[in-house]
Coordinates of C-alpha atoms and ligand atoms in Angstrom, one line a residue:
Chain L
X1 CA -75.1 -50.3 55.4
X2 CA -73.4 -53.0 57.5
X3 CA -69.6 -52.9 57.1
X4 CA -69.4 -56.6 58.0
X5 CA -68.6 -59.5 55.8
X6 CA -69.0 -63.2 56.8
X7 CA -66.2 -65.7 57.1
X8 CA -68.1 -68.7 55.9
X9 CA -65.2 -71.1 55.4
X10 CA -61.6 -71.4 56.5
X11 CA -58.9 -73.9 55.5
X12 CA -55.2 -74.4 55.8
X13 CA -52.5 -76.7 54.5
X14 CA -50.2 -77.7 57.4
X15 CA -47.0 -75.6 57.7
X16 CA -43.7 -77.5 57.3
X17 CA -41.0 -78.1 54.8
X18 CA -42.8 -80.3 52.3
X19 CA -40.7 -79.6 49.2
X20 CA -43.6 -79.2 46.9
X21 CA -45.2 -76.3 44.9
X22 CA -46.9 -73.5 46.7
X23 CA -49.8 -73.9 44.3
X24 CA -50.5 -77.3 45.8
X25 CA -50.6 -75.9 49.3
X26 CA -52.9 -73.1 48.2
X27 CA -55.3 -75.4 46.4
X28 CA -55.5 -77.7 49.3
X29 CA -56.3 -74.8 51.7
X30 CA -58.9 -73.5 49.2
X31 CA -60.6 -76.8 48.9
X32 CA -60.8 -77.1 52.7
X33 CA -62.2 -73.6 53.0
X34 CA -64.9 -74.3 50.4
X35 CA -65.8 -77.6 52.1
X36 CA -66.0 -75.8 55.4
X37 CA -68.3 -73.2 53.8
X38 CA -70.5 -75.9 52.3
X39 CA -69.9 -74.4 48.8
X40 CA -68.4 -75.5 45.5
X41 CA -65.6 -73.9 43.5
X42 CA -68.2 -72.8 40.9
X43 CA -70.0 -70.7 43.5
X44 CA -66.9 -68.5 43.8
X45 CA -67.0 -65.3 41.7
X46 CA -64.0 -63.5 43.0
X47 CA -60.5 -64.8 43.9
X48 CA -58.0 -62.8 45.8
X49 CA -54.5 -64.2 45.8
X50 CA -51.7 -63.2 48.2
X51 CA -48.4 -63.2 46.2
X52 CA -45.2 -64.9 46.9
X53 CA -42.0 -63.4 45.4
X54 CA -39.9 -66.5 45.9
X55 CA -41.6 -68.9 43.4
X56 CA -41.3 -67.1 40.0
X57 CA -44.0 -65.6 37.9
X58 CA -46.8 -67.8 39.1
X59 CA -46.2 -66.4 42.5
X60 CA -46.5 -62.8 41.3
X61 CA -50.0 -63.5 39.9
X62 CA -51.1 -65.8 42.7
X63 CA -54.8 -65.0 42.2
X64 CA -54.8 -66.3 38.6
X65 CA -52.5 -69.1 39.5
X66 CA -54.9 -70.5 42.1
X67 CA -57.9 -69.8 39.8
X68 CA -56.3 -71.8 37.0
X69 CA -55.3 -74.6 39.3
X70 CA -58.8 -74.9 40.7
X71 CA -60.2 -74.8 37.1
X72 CA -60.8 -71.6 35.1
X73 CA -64.4 -70.6 35.9
X74 CA -64.5 -67.1 34.6
X75 CA -64.2 -65.7 38.2
X76 CA -62.6 -62.3 38.6
X77 CA -59.2 -62.2 40.2
X78 CA -56.8 -59.9 42.0
X79 CA -53.2 -60.6 43.1
X80 CA -51.9 -58.6 46.1
X81 CA -48.4 -58.0 47.4
X82 CA -47.6 -56.3 50.7
X83 CA -44.7 -58.5 51.9
X84 CA -45.8 -60.2 55.2
X85 CA -49.1 -58.2 55.0
X86 CA -50.0 -59.6 51.5
X87 CA -52.7 -61.7 53.0
X88 CA -54.4 -58.7 54.7
X89 CA -54.3 -56.9 51.4
X90 CA -56.1 -59.8 49.7
X91 CA -58.7 -60.0 52.5
X92 CA -59.2 -56.2 52.2
X93 CA -59.9 -56.3 48.5
X94 CA -62.2 -59.3 48.7
X95 CA -64.1 -57.7 51.6
X96 CA -64.6 -54.5 49.6
X97 CA -65.9 -56.4 46.6
X98 CA -68.4 -58.2 48.8
X99 CA -69.5 -54.9 50.5
X100 CA -69.9 -53.1 47.1
X101 CA -72.1 -56.0 45.9
X102 CA -69.7 -56.8 43.0
X103 CA -69.0 -60.2 44.4
X104 CA -71.1 -62.8 46.2
X105 CA -68.6 -65.4 47.2
X106 CA -64.9 -64.5 47.4
X107 CA -62.0 -66.9 47.9
X108 CA -58.9 -65.5 49.5
X109 CA -55.8 -67.7 49.2
X110 CA -52.1 -67.4 50.2
X111 CA -49.4 -70.0 50.1
X112 CA -45.6 -70.2 50.0
X113 CA -42.8 -72.6 49.5
X114 CA -39.9 -70.9 51.4
X115 CA -36.2 -71.2 51.1
X116 CA -34.0 -72.4 54.0
X117 CA -32.2 -69.9 56.3
X118 CA -32.1 -66.1 56.1
X119 CA -34.4 -64.4 53.6
X120 CA -32.0 -62.7 51.1
X121 CA -32.7 -60.0 48.5
X122 CA -33.0 -60.6 44.8
X123 CA -29.8 -60.9 42.7
X124 CA -27.9 -58.2 40.8
X125 CA -26.4 -54.9 41.9
X126 CA -29.3 -52.7 42.9
X127 CA -28.0 -49.8 45.1
X128 CA -31.4 -48.0 44.8
X129 CA -33.1 -50.9 46.7
X130 CA -32.9 -50.5 50.5
X131 CA -33.3 -54.3 50.8
X132 CA -30.2 -54.8 48.7
X133 CA -28.2 -52.0 50.4
X134 CA -28.7 -53.3 53.9
X135 CA -27.4 -56.7 53.1
X136 CA -24.5 -55.5 51.0
X137 CA -23.2 -52.6 53.0
X138 CA -23.7 -54.0 56.5
X139 CA -24.8 -57.6 56.5
X140 CA -28.1 -56.6 58.1
X141 CA -30.6 -59.5 58.0
X142 CA -34.1 -59.5 59.4
X143 CA -33.0 -60.9 62.8
X144 CA -30.8 -57.8 63.1
X145 CA -33.9 -55.6 63.4
X146 CA -35.5 -58.2 65.9
X147 CA -32.3 -57.9 68.0
X148 CA -32.3 -54.1 67.9
X149 CA -36.0 -53.9 69.0
X150 CA -35.4 -56.6 71.7
X151 CA -32.3 -54.8 73.2
X152 CA -34.3 -51.6 73.2
X153 CA -37.0 -53.2 75.4
X154 CA -34.3 -54.4 77.8
X155 CA -32.7 -50.9 78.1
X156 CA -36.0 -49.0 78.1
X157 CA -38.3 -51.2 80.2
X158 CA -36.0 -53.6 82.0
X159 CA -37.0 -56.7 80.0
X160 CA -34.9 -59.8 80.6
X161 CA -33.9 -62.7 78.4
X162 CA -36.1 -64.8 80.7
X163 CA -39.1 -62.6 79.8
X164 CA -38.5 -63.2 76.1
X165 CA -37.9 -66.9 76.6
X166 CA -41.3 -67.2 78.4
X167 CA -43.0 -66.1 75.1
X168 CA -41.5 -69.1 73.3
X169 CA -42.4 -71.5 76.1
X170 CA -46.0 -70.2 76.1
X171 CA -46.4 -70.4 72.3
X172 CA -44.8 -73.8 72.1
X173 CA -47.4 -75.0 74.6
X174 CA -50.3 -73.4 72.7
X175 CA -49.3 -75.0 69.4
X176 CA -48.8 -78.5 70.9
X177 CA -52.2 -79.8 69.7
X178 CA -52.6 -77.6 66.6
X179 CA -52.7 -80.0 63.6
X180 CA -51.5 -77.2 61.2
X181 CA -48.5 -76.2 63.3
X182 CA -45.0 -77.3 62.1
X183 CA -43.3 -77.5 65.5
X184 CA -45.3 -79.3 68.1
X185 CA -43.0 -79.8 71.0
X186 CA -42.8 -78.2 74.5
X187 CA -39.6 -76.2 75.3
X188 CA -38.3 -75.0 78.6
X189 CA -36.9 -71.6 79.3
X190 CA -33.5 -73.2 79.8
X191 CA -33.6 -74.8 76.4
X192 CA -34.5 -71.4 74.8
X193 CA -31.7 -69.6 76.6
X194 CA -29.3 -72.5 75.9
X195 CA -29.8 -72.3 72.1
X196 CA -27.2 -70.2 70.2
X197 CA -27.4 -66.4 70.1
X198 CA -28.3 -65.4 66.5
X199 CA -28.8 -61.6 67.0
X200 CA -28.0 -60.5 70.5
X201 CA -30.0 -60.8 72.8
X202 CA -32.1 -63.3 70.8
X203 CA -31.4 -67.0 70.6
X204 CA -32.1 -69.4 67.7
X205 CA -35.3 -70.7 69.4
X206 CA -36.6 -67.1 69.7
X207 CA -36.6 -66.3 66.0
X208 CA -39.1 -67.8 63.6
X209 CA -38.2 -70.1 60.9
X210 CA -39.3 -70.0 57.2
X211 CA -41.9 -72.5 56.3
X212 CA -44.1 -73.9 53.5
X213 CA -47.8 -73.6 54.1
X214 CA -51.1 -72.3 52.8
X215 CA -54.3 -70.7 54.1
X216 CA -57.6 -69.8 52.6
X217 CA -60.9 -68.0 53.5
X218 CA -64.3 -68.0 51.9
X219 CA -65.9 -64.5 52.4
X220 CA -69.5 -63.7 51.7
X221 CA -72.1 -61.1 52.5
X222 CA -73.9 -61.4 55.8
X223 CA -77.2 -62.2 54.1
X224 CA -75.7 -64.9 52.0
X225 CA -74.0 -66.4 55.1
X226 CA -77.2 -66.5 57.1
X227 CA -78.7 -68.9 54.5
X228 CA -75.9 -71.3 55.3
X229 CA -75.3 -70.9 59.0
X230 CA -77.1 -69.5 62.0
X231 CA -74.4 -67.4 63.5
X232 CA -71.6 -66.6 61.2
X233 CA -68.2 -65.3 62.2
X234 CA -67.7 -61.8 60.6
X235 CA -65.0 -59.4 59.7
X236 CA -66.2 -55.9 60.7
X237 CA -62.9 -54.2 59.8
X238 CA -59.5 -54.6 58.1
X239 CA -56.6 -52.2 58.5
X240 CA -53.9 -51.8 55.8
X241 CA -52.4 -48.6 57.1
X242 CA -49.0 -47.1 56.0
X243 CA -46.9 -45.1 58.5
X244 CA -47.4 -41.4 59.2
X245 CA -44.4 -39.3 58.4
X246 CA -42.0 -39.2 60.1
X247 CA -41.6 -42.8 60.9
X248 CA -38.8 -42.4 63.5
X249 CA -38.4 -46.1 64.5
X250 CA -36.1 -48.1 62.4
X251 CA -38.0 -50.5 60.1
X252 CA -37.0 -53.4 57.9
X253 CA -35.4 -53.2 55.4
X254 CA -34.2 -49.6 55.8
X255 CA -30.8 -48.3 56.8
X256 CA -32.2 -45.2 58.4
X257 CA -35.4 -43.8 59.8
X258 CA -37.2 -40.7 58.6
X259 CA -36.1 -37.4 60.2
X260 CA -38.1 -35.9 62.9
X261 CA -36.2 -32.6 62.7
X262 CA -39.0 -30.4 61.4
X263 CA -42.1 -32.2 62.6
X264 CA -41.1 -34.3 65.6
X265 CA -42.2 -37.9 66.1
X266 CA -45.8 -38.7 65.0
X267 CA -48.6 -38.8 67.5
X268 CA -49.2 -42.5 67.0
X269 CA -46.1 -44.6 66.0
X270 CA -46.6 -46.9 63.0
X271 CA -47.0 -50.2 64.8
X272 CA -49.5 -48.7 67.2
X273 CA -51.5 -47.2 64.4
X274 CA -52.1 -50.6 62.7
X275 CA -54.6 -52.2 65.0
X276 CA -56.0 -48.7 66.1
X277 CA -57.3 -48.2 62.6
X278 CA -59.1 -51.6 62.7
X279 CA -60.5 -50.9 66.2
X280 CA -61.8 -47.5 65.1
X281 CA -63.3 -48.8 61.9
X282 CA -65.1 -51.6 63.8
X283 CA -66.2 -49.4 66.7
X284 CA -64.4 -51.5 69.3
X285 CA -61.4 -51.1 71.5
X286 CA -58.7 -53.3 73.0
X287 CA -60.9 -53.8 76.1
X288 CA -63.3 -55.8 73.9
X289 CA -60.6 -58.2 72.7
X290 CA -60.9 -61.9 73.9
X291 CA -58.1 -63.3 71.8
X292 CA -55.3 -62.0 69.6
X293 CA -53.0 -63.4 66.9
X294 CA -49.9 -61.3 66.4
X295 CA -46.8 -61.6 64.3
X296 CA -44.2 -63.0 66.6
X297 CA -41.2 -62.9 64.2
X298 CA -39.3 -63.0 67.5
X299 CA -40.2 -63.6 71.1
X300 CA -39.5 -59.9 72.1
X301 CA -41.6 -58.7 69.1
X302 CA -44.6 -60.4 70.5
X303 CA -44.2 -58.2 73.7
X304 CA -44.1 -55.1 71.5
X305 CA -47.4 -56.1 69.9
X306 CA -49.1 -56.4 73.4
X307 CA -48.6 -52.7 73.7
X308 CA -49.2 -51.8 70.0
X309 CA -52.6 -53.5 70.0
X310 CA -53.5 -51.8 73.3
X311 CA -53.5 -54.8 75.6
X312 CA -51.4 -52.8 78.0
X313 CA -49.4 -49.5 78.2
X314 CA -45.9 -49.2 76.9
X315 CA -43.4 -50.9 79.2
X316 CA -46.0 -53.3 80.8
X317 CA -45.8 -56.2 78.4
X318 CA -43.3 -58.1 80.5
X319 CA -45.8 -58.1 83.4
X320 CA -48.4 -59.7 81.1
X321 CA -46.2 -62.6 80.1
X322 CA -44.9 -63.0 83.7
X323 CA -48.4 -63.1 85.1
X324 CA -49.7 -65.5 82.4
X325 CA -52.3 -63.0 81.1
X326 CA -51.6 -63.9 77.5
X327 CA -51.6 -67.7 78.1
X328 CA -54.7 -69.7 77.2
X329 CA -56.8 -69.4 80.4
X330 CA -55.4 -66.0 81.1
X331 CA -57.0 -62.5 80.7
X332 CA -56.4 -62.2 77.0
X333 CA -54.7 -65.1 75.3
X334 CA -52.3 -64.2 72.5
X335 CA -51.3 -66.6 69.7
X336 CA -53.4 -69.6 70.8
X337 CA -52.4 -71.2 67.5
X338 CA -48.8 -71.3 68.7
X339 CA -48.0 -68.3 66.5
X340 CA -45.0 -68.1 64.2
X341 CA -43.0 -69.8 66.9
X342 CA -44.8 -73.0 66.1
X343 CA -45.6 -72.3 62.4
X344 CA -42.6 -70.5 61.0
X345 CA -43.2 -67.9 58.4
X346 CA -45.1 -68.7 55.1
X347 CA -45.2 -65.0 54.1
X348 CA -48.3 -64.6 52.0
X349 CA -50.3 -67.2 54.0
X350 CA -49.6 -65.7 57.4
X351 CA -52.2 -62.9 57.7
X352 CA -54.9 -65.3 56.3
X353 CA -53.9 -68.0 58.8
X354 CA -54.3 -65.6 61.6
X355 CA -58.0 -65.1 60.6
X356 CA -58.4 -68.9 60.2
X357 CA -57.3 -69.4 63.8
X358 CA -59.6 -66.6 65.2
X359 CA -62.5 -68.1 63.2
X360 CA -61.9 -71.5 64.8
X361 CA -61.6 -69.9 68.2
X362 CA -64.8 -67.9 67.8
X363 CA -66.7 -70.9 66.6
X364 CA -65.5 -73.1 69.5
X365 CA -63.6 -75.4 67.1
X366 CA -60.0 -74.9 68.3
X367 CA -59.5 -78.3 69.7
X368 CA -56.9 -78.6 72.4
X369 CA -56.3 -74.8 72.5
X370 CA -59.8 -73.4 72.8
X371 CA -60.4 -70.1 74.6
X372 CA -63.8 -70.4 76.3
X373 CA -66.4 -68.0 75.2
X374 CA -64.2 -65.9 72.9
X375 CA -66.4 -63.4 71.0
X376 CA -64.0 -60.9 69.5
X377 CA -60.4 -61.3 68.2
X378 CA -57.8 -59.1 66.6
X379 CA -54.9 -59.9 64.3
X380 CA -51.8 -57.8 63.9
X381 CA -49.0 -58.1 61.4
X382 CA -46.6 -55.9 59.4
X383 CA -45.0 -56.2 56.1
X384 CA -41.7 -54.7 54.8
X385 CA -41.9 -51.2 53.2
X386 CA -44.7 -49.9 55.4
X387 CA -47.5 -52.4 55.2
X388 CA -49.8 -52.5 58.3
X389 CA -52.2 -55.4 58.6
X390 CA -54.9 -55.9 61.2
X391 CA -58.2 -57.7 61.0
X392 CA -61.0 -57.7 63.6
X393 CA -63.0 -61.0 63.7
X394 CA -66.2 -61.3 65.8
X395 CA -69.1 -63.5 66.5
Chain Z
X1 CA 3.1 -54.6 46.2
X2 CA 1.4 -51.4 45.1
X3 CA -1.0 -49.7 47.4
X4 CA -4.7 -50.5 46.6
X5 CA -7.0 -47.6 45.9
X6 CA -10.0 -47.1 48.2
X7 CA -13.5 -46.4 47.0
X8 CA -16.9 -46.1 48.6
X9 CA -18.7 -49.4 48.2
X10 CA -21.8 -47.6 47.0
X11 CA -21.6 -44.1 45.3
X12 CA -23.4 -41.2 46.8
X13 CA -23.9 -42.4 50.4
X14 CA -20.6 -41.5 52.0
X15 CA -17.4 -39.5 51.6
X16 CA -14.8 -42.2 51.7
X17 CA -12.1 -40.0 53.1
X18 CA -10.3 -41.8 55.9
X19 CA -9.3 -38.6 57.6
X20 CA -12.9 -37.2 57.6
X21 CA -15.5 -39.8 56.9
X22 CA -19.0 -38.4 56.4
X23 CA -22.5 -39.6 55.4
X24 CA -24.1 -37.8 52.5
X25 CA -27.8 -36.9 52.8
X26 CA -30.1 -34.1 51.8
X27 CA -32.1 -31.5 53.5
X28 CA -35.3 -29.8 52.5
X29 CA -34.7 -26.0 52.0
X30 CA -38.3 -25.2 52.9
X31 CA -39.0 -27.3 56.1
X32 CA -35.5 -28.4 57.1
X33 CA -36.2 -32.2 57.1
X34 CA -33.2 -34.4 56.5
X35 CA -33.0 -37.5 54.3
X36 CA -30.6 -40.4 54.3
X37 CA -30.1 -41.8 51.7
X38 CA -30.5 -38.4 50.0
X39 CA -33.9 -37.4 48.6
X40 CA -33.7 -34.9 45.7
X41 CA -37.1 -35.2 44.0
X42 CA -39.7 -34.1 46.5
X43 CA -39.7 -33.4 50.3
X44 CA -41.6 -36.3 51.9
X45 CA -43.1 -34.2 54.7
X46 CA -46.7 -34.4 53.5
X47 CA -47.4 -30.8 54.5
X48 CA -44.3 -29.5 52.7
X49 CA -44.0 -31.0 49.2
X50 CA -41.0 -28.7 48.3
X51 CA -38.8 -29.7 45.4
X52 CA -35.9 -27.7 46.7
X53 CA -33.6 -30.2 48.4
X54 CA -29.9 -29.6 49.0
X55 CA -27.1 -32.1 49.5
X56 CA -25.7 -32.1 53.0
X57 CA -23.1 -33.9 55.1
X58 CA -24.7 -35.5 58.2
X59 CA -23.5 -35.2 61.8
X60 CA -20.7 -37.6 62.5
X61 CA -21.6 -38.2 66.1
X62 CA -24.8 -39.5 67.7
X63 CA -26.4 -41.5 70.5
X64 CA -26.7 -45.3 70.5
X65 CA -30.4 -46.1 70.1
X66 CA -29.9 -49.8 70.3
X67 CA -27.5 -52.5 69.2
X68 CA -27.3 -56.2 68.3
X69 CA -25.0 -58.7 66.7
X70 CA -24.7 -60.8 63.5
X71 CA -23.5 -64.1 64.9
X72 CA -24.1 -66.0 61.7
X73 CA -22.8 -65.2 58.2
X74 CA -25.3 -63.0 56.3
X75 CA -26.2 -64.1 52.8
X76 CA -25.0 -62.5 49.5
X77 CA -24.8 -59.7 48.4
X78 CA -22.9 -59.4 51.7
X79 CA -19.2 -60.4 51.2
X80 CA -18.2 -62.1 54.4
X81 CA -14.7 -62.6 55.6
X82 CA -13.6 -66.3 55.7
X83 CA -13.6 -67.6 58.3
X84 CA -16.7 -65.5 59.3
X85 CA -16.2 -63.3 62.3
X86 CA -19.3 -62.2 64.2
X87 CA -19.8 -58.4 64.4
X88 CA -22.0 -55.9 66.2
X89 CA -24.5 -53.6 64.6
X90 CA -25.6 -50.3 66.0
X91 CA -28.5 -48.0 65.5
X92 CA -27.3 -44.4 66.1
X93 CA -29.6 -41.4 66.4
X94 CA -28.2 -38.1 65.1
X95 CA -29.4 -35.3 67.2
X96 CA -29.5 -32.4 64.7
X97 CA -31.1 -34.6 62.0
X98 CA -33.4 -36.5 64.4
X99 CA -32.9 -39.6 62.4
X100 CA -31.4 -43.0 63.2
X101 CA -28.8 -44.7 61.0
X102 CA -27.8 -48.3 61.2
X103 CA -24.3 -49.6 60.6
X104 CA -21.7 -52.2 61.6
X105 CA -19.7 -51.5 64.7
X106 CA -15.9 -51.5 64.2
X107 CA -14.1 -54.9 64.5
X108 CA -13.1 -55.6 68.1
X109 CA -16.1 -53.8 69.7
X110 CA -18.7 -56.4 70.6
X111 CA -22.1 -56.0 72.2
X112 CA -20.6 -56.3 75.7
X113 CA -18.8 -53.0 75.2
X114 CA -22.0 -51.2 74.1
X115 CA -24.8 -49.5 76.0
X116 CA -27.9 -47.7 74.8
X117 CA -27.4 -44.0 75.2
X118 CA -23.7 -44.0 74.8
X119 CA -22.0 -41.5 72.4
X120 CA -21.0 -43.0 69.0
X121 CA -19.0 -41.6 66.1
X122 CA -18.7 -42.4 62.4
X123 CA -15.7 -44.1 60.9
X124 CA -14.8 -46.0 57.8
X125 CA -14.1 -49.7 57.4
X126 CA -13.2 -52.1 54.6
X127 CA -16.3 -54.0 53.4
X128 CA -14.3 -56.2 51.0
X129 CA -11.5 -55.9 48.6
X130 CA -10.3 -57.3 45.2
X131 CA -6.9 -57.2 43.5
X132 CA -7.0 -53.4 42.8
X133 CA -9.4 -51.8 45.2
X134 CA -10.7 -51.7 48.8
X135 CA -14.4 -51.0 49.1
X136 CA -15.3 -48.9 52.1
X137 CA -18.5 -48.5 54.1
X138 CA -19.3 -46.5 57.2
X139 CA -19.0 -48.0 60.6
X140 CA -19.9 -46.9 64.1
X141 CA -17.5 -46.8 67.1
X142 CA -17.9 -45.6 70.7
X143 CA -16.5 -42.0 70.9
X144 CA -12.9 -42.1 71.9
X145 CA -12.4 -45.8 71.1
Ligands
ZN401 ZN1 -39.8 -30.0 53.3

């Protein structure tokens, strides 16, 4: 049996700070995805919602929230949470329903209305929650981890601030003509390095903002899709891996790593295992990748991903950005959408938005940022508390 | 004014003794894996699954894995000094335990004074205080600082 499902429709609500309900963003994105698929809401028999934890109860039950807002139709629902990887969890469940034959048309939706500034933990004294502990005991925010990983690249591989800034310059240029991007403005390396240091060695313009936005997909079986389009974009594999013990690299939101005292570090570190599972499942490898969308929470983190999705060996990512390999027109463009650098983070929508972008790229519909002849793409993303997220998209 | 009493900001993570600060973790009696914060229910090494875990004090010295700074005031529940003073944060790998522990770096030591690979040691610092008590947390400082 084929392990592929078709992406028949994609849709997004533009990222920004719109000050409205996340439900509205999700509904708009869903309607666009249905229109793109040439289907009606009543054709959908399964809804997978990616949860937001910052918008009260409706956010925890996002699948039902969107189903109600679109008009109760008796469709089955699921609501998924995996922090930044929530979208991949929703895609994965919807894909499985299609493959099992229990659903014909699945709608995957994620949307968020995000607060300004640093993400902060929920209220109350909760010393058993590592997310609460790190803020309370040490003032450790998400950018703290981005800074630690960036400094590590500098000391281990000789990365420079200029290398990191080049990632922002590239992504800003990529997103310039993307109608769904929040920031559409070129920046220079000097402007990046001239912005204030937030978490040494990273500057304000190197750390992604938090945004409002929504994204949606319509997934169907290949047979169903072929009745509606001649050559559908497909998803041959989704990875939602957790780390293998011991995870010896410090991860958000923890104060400490696992101990490698008895077993030594794992063969494949967590971040490298995320896309690997997707490649293995799809029967492809990094050498087949024409385009990638990765989770650039910071400029330096995008470089980590080059290595973790196998575009180059550890320590070689700086060469890729310096040589323009990951710029549109280069060997393997990364974040043609503009990435989080141009979007900001709308947590539950992000992994879904990555698939939207790859679908447009593979269909040849990415106006102003098209990668010519792209046939296979990979997404990579990671959510707090050990949630890997990677999707292979191909045509 | 009477002397304030000092207490650990969170119970069970550290010994708040200024003359001998220590982090409290646990160790699996079967396979020797360490845990911080302590794990007492089940060893998380998938091939072990022992339920015999003992409390241990962790090494007080380690090697700097990486470091960064907090240049903007972190949100609550962090209690920031007013006016806010930026501080450095270190990730220190303990050799015996083969685990890395994060923590603030002592006031007065910024990122310019740090270098990956340097030896670091554990100390205590005041996180915040009220009328009666000073709440302590662990901090890292370069050895000999
Ligand atoms: Zn054990």
